[in-house]
Structures are given as C-alpha cells and as structure tokens.
C-alpha cells in the first residue's frame, strides 16, 4: 500500500481522490473541508482499497461516495473516520 500521512484540506471544494494502479491507498492524516461538499473516491478495481486510518479525526462534511474499489476505515478506536 502507498501511504499519505499529511493532513489534507479540500477547502471549499469537494474532495476527489483518483486511486489508480493495483496497490491500496492509505490516508493516515486528517481529511477536512470548509464547504461541506463531501468526498468522492474513484477506485481502479474492486480489488484495491482506500484506507482511512491514523489517530486524527477526519472532519470533512458532506456525502462520502465510492465509485470503484473499496473504502476501509481503520482509525484509532473512538476517532471519526468519516466526518
């Protein structure tokens, strides 16, 4: 799996993740936004996962949509994976 450990702020925009290749993508930093426009994940295949992990809560608001691939939530117990 590839890991991005930095926090990502989508600002007032919808968060869009394009996940290609055959490896999982692990996002261990906090995901946030200011516009409430949600998060859409475009995965490559049903065999790859986008993993929301780490110790900081994701605080983005809006709808979470997965268009291909899988979404796995692996935050520390008691920490919000979906804002």
Coordinates of C-alpha atoms in Angstrom, one line a residue:
X1 CA 0.0 0.0 0.0
X2 CA 1.0 3.6 -0.6
X3 CA 0.6 5.9 2.4
X4 CA -0.1 9.6 2.6
X5 CA 0.4 10.7 6.2
X6 CA -0.1 14.5 5.8
X7 CA -3.3 16.2 6.6
X8 CA -5.4 17.1 3.5
X9 CA -7.8 20.1 3.5
X10 CA -10.1 20.3 0.5
X11 CA -11.0 23.9 1.3
X12 CA -14.5 24.8 0.0
X13 CA -14.3 22.1 -2.7
X14 CA -15.4 18.5 -3.0
X15 CA -12.6 16.2 -2.1
X16 CA -11.9 14.0 -5.1
X17 CA -9.5 11.1 -4.9
X18 CA -8.4 9.2 -8.1
X19 CA -6.9 5.9 -7.0
X20 CA -5.1 4.0 -9.8
X21 CA -2.9 1.0 -10.1
X22 CA -3.2 -2.2 -8.1
X23 CA -2.0 -1.1 -4.7
X24 CA -4.2 0.1 -1.8
X25 CA -4.0 3.8 -0.8
X26 CA -3.7 4.5 2.9
X27 CA -4.6 8.0 4.1
X28 CA -3.4 8.3 7.7
X29 CA -3.7 12.1 8.0
X30 CA -6.8 14.1 8.8
X31 CA -9.2 15.0 5.9
X32 CA -11.1 18.2 6.3
X33 CA -13.0 20.8 4.3
X34 CA -14.8 24.1 4.8
X35 CA -17.6 23.8 2.3
X36 CA -19.5 20.7 3.2
X37 CA -19.1 19.3 -0.3
X38 CA -18.1 15.7 0.8
X39 CA -15.6 13.2 -0.6
X40 CA -15.7 11.1 -3.8
X41 CA -13.3 8.3 -4.3
X42 CA -12.8 6.8 -7.8
X43 CA -11.1 3.5 -7.3
X44 CA -9.3 1.4 -10.0
X45 CA -10.8 -2.0 -9.3
X46 CA -12.8 -3.9 -6.7
X47 CA -9.5 -5.4 -5.5
X48 CA -8.0 -2.2 -4.2
X49 CA -8.9 -0.2 -1.1
X50 CA -8.7 3.4 0.0
X51 CA -8.0 3.2 3.7
X52 CA -8.8 6.0 6.2
X53 CA -6.5 5.4 9.1
X54 CA -4.5 7.3 11.7
X55 CA -5.0 8.9 15.1
X56 CA -6.6 12.2 14.0
X57 CA -10.3 12.5 13.2
X58 CA -11.5 13.3 9.7
X59 CA -13.7 16.4 10.0
X60 CA -14.9 16.9 6.4
X61 CA -18.6 17.2 6.0
X62 CA -21.0 16.1 3.2
X63 CA -21.6 12.9 1.5
X64 CA -18.9 10.2 1.1
X65 CA -19.2 8.4 -2.3
X66 CA -17.2 5.4 -3.5
X67 CA -17.1 4.9 -7.3
X68 CA -15.0 1.7 -7.7
X69 CA -12.7 0.0 -5.3
X70 CA -13.4 -0.4 -1.6
X71 CA -13.4 2.0 1.4
X72 CA -11.9 0.7 4.6
X73 CA -12.0 2.6 7.9
X74 CA -9.1 1.9 10.2
X75 CA -8.9 4.9 12.5
X76 CA -7.9 4.5 16.2
X77 CA -10.9 3.4 18.3
X78 CA -13.1 6.4 19.1
X79 CA -11.8 8.6 16.3
X80 CA -14.1 9.6 13.4
X81 CA -13.2 8.1 10.0
X82 CA -16.0 9.9 8.2
X83 CA -16.6 13.5 9.2

